[in-house]
mmCIF file of C-alpha atoms in Angstrom:
data_model
loop_
_atom_site.group_PDB
_atom_site.id
_atom_site.type_symbol
_atom_site.label_atom_id
_atom_site.label_comp_id
_atom_site.label_asym_id
_atom_site.label_seq_id
_atom_site.Cartn_x
_atom_site.Cartn_y
_atom_site.Cartn_z
ATOM 1 C CA MET A 266 11.641 -23.215 1.291
ATOM 2 C CA ALA A 267 11.993 -23.437 -2.658
ATOM 3 C CA TYR A 268 14.492 -21.524 -4.462
ATOM 4 C CA LYS A 269 13.625 -18.752 -6.496
ATOM 5 C CA ILE A 270 16.027 -18.135 -9.431
ATOM 6 C CA LEU A 271 15.439 -14.760 -11.495
ATOM 7 C CA ALA A 272 16.765 -16.768 -15.075
ATOM 8 C CA ILE A 273 17.514 -13.650 -17.545
ATOM 9 C CA ASN A 274 17.500 -13.769 -21.253
ATOM 10 C CA PRO A 275 18.318 -9.789 -23.021
ATOM 11 C CA GLY A 276 17.926 -10.132 -27.479
ATOM 12 C CA SER A 277 17.793 -7.456 -29.814
ATOM 13 C CA THR A 278 14.498 -7.110 -29.761
ATOM 14 C CA SER A 279 13.007 -8.137 -26.209
ATOM 15 C CA THR A 280 14.613 -9.532 -23.013
ATOM 16 C CA LYS A 281 12.808 -12.838 -21.045
ATOM 17 C CA ALA A 282 13.562 -13.298 -17.974
ATOM 18 C CA ALA A 283 11.571 -16.488 -15.847
ATOM 19 C CA LEU A 284 11.060 -16.691 -12.109
ATOM 20 C CA TYR A 285 11.712 -20.561 -11.258
ATOM 21 C CA GLU A 286 11.604 -22.146 -7.748
ATOM 22 C CA ASP A 287 12.968 -24.567 -7.893
ATOM 23 C CA ASP A 288 12.749 -26.578 -11.470
ATOM 24 C CA LYS A 289 9.685 -24.928 -12.265
ATOM 25 C CA PRO A 290 8.819 -21.421 -14.184
ATOM 26 C CA VAL A 291 6.375 -19.618 -11.918
ATOM 27 C CA VAL A 292 6.718 -16.750 -14.186
ATOM 28 C CA GLU A 293 7.645 -16.151 -17.684
ATOM 29 C CA LEU A 294 7.993 -12.924 -19.257
ATOM 30 C CA THR A 295 8.343 -11.655 -22.511
ATOM 31 C CA LEU A 296 9.220 -8.057 -23.217
ATOM 32 C CA ARG A 297 9.143 -7.216 -26.836
ATOM 33 C CA HIS A 298 11.480 -3.604 -27.647
ATOM 34 C CA SER A 299 10.423 -1.449 -30.515
ATOM 35 C CA VAL A 300 12.810 0.349 -32.695
ATOM 36 C CA GLU A 301 11.519 3.501 -31.737
ATOM 37 C CA GLU A 302 12.009 2.262 -28.195
ATOM 38 C CA ILE A 303 15.932 1.022 -28.807
ATOM 39 C CA GLY A 304 16.591 3.731 -31.147
ATOM 40 C CA GLN A 305 16.264 5.808 -27.399
ATOM 41 C CA PHE A 306 19.776 4.739 -26.344
ATOM 42 C CA ALA A 307 23.114 5.486 -28.384
ATOM 43 C CA ASN A 308 24.114 2.198 -27.572
ATOM 44 C CA ILE A 309 23.100 -1.555 -26.346
ATOM 45 C CA ILE A 310 25.299 -0.819 -22.887
ATOM 46 C CA ASP A 311 23.069 2.166 -22.123
ATOM 47 C CA GLN A 312 19.578 0.033 -22.097
ATOM 48 C CA MET A 313 21.059 -2.068 -19.020
ATOM 49 C CA GLY A 314 18.962 0.298 -16.724
ATOM 50 C CA TRP A 315 15.642 0.769 -18.769
ATOM 51 C CA ARG A 316 15.322 -2.924 -18.905
ATOM 52 C CA ARG A 317 16.279 -3.916 -15.895
ATOM 53 C CA ASP A 318 13.022 -1.352 -15.247
ATOM 54 C CA LEU A 319 10.749 -3.342 -17.220
ATOM 55 C CA ILE A 320 11.602 -7.130 -15.245
ATOM 56 C CA LEU A 321 11.528 -5.348 -11.993
ATOM 57 C CA GLN A 322 8.020 -3.557 -12.468
ATOM 58 C CA ALA A 323 6.629 -6.464 -14.468
ATOM 59 C CA LEU A 324 8.094 -8.824 -10.955
ATOM 60 C CA ASP A 325 6.323 -6.736 -9.289
ATOM 61 C CA GLU A 326 3.000 -6.426 -11.434
ATOM 62 C CA LYS A 327 2.565 -10.068 -10.747
ATOM 63 C CA GLY A 328 3.632 -9.833 -7.256
ATOM 64 C CA TYR A 329 7.016 -11.176 -6.938
ATOM 65 C CA LYS A 330 10.378 -9.256 -4.730
ATOM 66 C CA VAL A 331 13.344 -9.262 -5.440
ATOM 67 C CA GLU A 332 14.618 -9.974 -1.998
ATOM 68 C CA GLU A 333 12.604 -12.737 -2.354
ATOM 69 C CA LEU A 334 15.112 -14.414 -4.417
ATOM 70 C CA SER A 335 18.075 -16.635 -4.065
ATOM 71 C CA ALA A 336 19.657 -16.048 -7.261
ATOM 72 C CA VAL A 337 19.807 -13.456 -10.491
ATOM 73 C CA ILE A 338 20.924 -15.375 -14.115
ATOM 74 C CA GLY A 339 22.252 -14.003 -16.752
ATOM 75 C CA ARG A 340 23.019 -14.778 -20.569
ATOM 76 C CA GLY A 341 26.668 -14.862 -21.710
ATOM 77 C CA GLY A 342 27.762 -12.211 -23.307
ATOM 78 C CA LEU A 343 30.191 -11.746 -25.277
ATOM 79 C CA VAL A 344 33.096 -11.830 -23.488
ATOM 80 C CA LYS A 345 36.932 -13.192 -24.149
ATOM 81 C CA PRO A 346 37.493 -16.598 -24.807
ATOM 82 C CA ILE A 347 36.126 -19.252 -22.262
ATOM 83 C CA GLU A 348 35.142 -22.373 -21.350
ATOM 84 C CA GLY A 349 31.143 -23.099 -21.248
ATOM 85 C CA GLY A 350 29.361 -22.479 -17.744
ATOM 86 C CA VAL A 351 28.753 -21.188 -15.440
ATOM 87 C CA TYR A 352 30.571 -18.075 -14.096
ATOM 88 C CA GLU A 353 29.434 -15.935 -11.006
ATOM 89 C CA VAL A 354 29.744 -12.234 -12.122
ATOM 90 C CA ASN A 355 32.741 -10.043 -10.435
ATOM 91 C CA ASP A 356 34.117 -6.783 -11.792
ATOM 92 C CA VAL A 357 36.803 -8.143 -13.566
ATOM 93 C CA LEU A 358 33.645 -9.910 -16.038
ATOM 94 C CA LYS A 359 31.476 -6.882 -16.024
ATOM 95 C CA HIS A 360 34.213 -4.942 -17.217
ATOM 96 C CA ASP A 361 34.997 -7.718 -20.411
ATOM 97 C CA LEU A 362 30.492 -6.648 -20.286
ATOM 98 C CA ILE A 363 30.656 -3.429 -20.868
ATOM 99 C CA HIS A 364 34.013 -2.680 -22.944
ATOM 100 C CA THR A 365 33.600 -5.733 -25.704
ATOM 101 C CA GLU A 366 35.249 -5.253 -29.252
ATOM 102 C CA ARG A 367 31.597 -6.615 -30.313
ATOM 103 C CA HIS A 368 28.271 -6.246 -28.579
ATOM 104 C CA HIS A 369 25.302 -7.447 -27.927
ATOM 105 C CA ALA A 370 22.381 -7.558 -25.464
ATOM 106 C CA SER A 371 23.530 -10.622 -24.657
ATOM 107 C CA ASN A 372 25.712 -8.637 -22.756
ATOM 108 C CA LEU A 373 23.150 -6.687 -20.353
ATOM 109 C CA GLY A 374 22.314 -10.472 -18.743
ATOM 110 C CA GLY A 375 24.915 -10.696 -16.790
ATOM 111 C CA LEU A 376 25.092 -7.015 -15.575
ATOM 112 C CA ILE A 377 21.246 -6.600 -15.371
ATOM 113 C CA ALA A 378 21.341 -9.970 -13.193
ATOM 114 C CA ASP A 379 23.965 -8.236 -10.440
ATOM 115 C CA GLU A 380 22.241 -5.132 -11.017
ATOM 116 C CA ILE A 381 18.938 -7.036 -9.319
ATOM 117 C CA ALA A 382 20.814 -9.506 -7.198
ATOM 118 C CA ARG A 383 23.033 -6.661 -5.163
ATOM 119 C CA VAL A 384 18.678 -4.947 -4.332
ATOM 120 C CA ALA A 385 18.183 -9.370 -3.468
ATOM 121 C CA GLY A 386 21.608 -9.116 -1.478
ATOM 122 C CA VAL A 387 21.693 -12.686 -3.134
ATOM 123 C CA LYS A 388 25.329 -13.547 -5.816
ATOM 124 C CA ALA A 389 24.385 -13.057 -9.616
ATOM 125 C CA TYR A 390 25.858 -15.353 -12.711
ATOM 126 C CA ILE A 391 25.886 -16.194 -16.744
ATOM 127 C CA ALA A 392 25.678 -19.044 -18.103
ATOM 128 C CA ASP A 393 27.374 -20.523 -20.913
ATOM 129 C CA PRO A 394 29.171 -17.068 -22.647
ATOM 130 C CA VAL A 395 28.826 -16.202 -26.041
#
């Protein structure tokens, strides 16, 4: 049985995502966001549901279901100083990603990963926080 891992990398004008089966990428997405689309949100955190839904829709169009995932990992965001590495998303981390003094789209990585992981019934992680 292959492990299916979804990796999410939100940026200022795009959201990149890749689905891996074991160590092989089977889907690579670059979802571009116009200034008008981004401008409809008061702040970066408000984009979370919209970006999550874009990822889910794109995966569905390619024939992949989140229920098949083994794990979800997002780009690490601007959190309190911690060592580089992989961290499981928990309530403290989510609070830090939402309530940071510095705002960047990378903060959405762990938050979107957590929401998708909950649907899939798996764990969410972030890698190498900024």
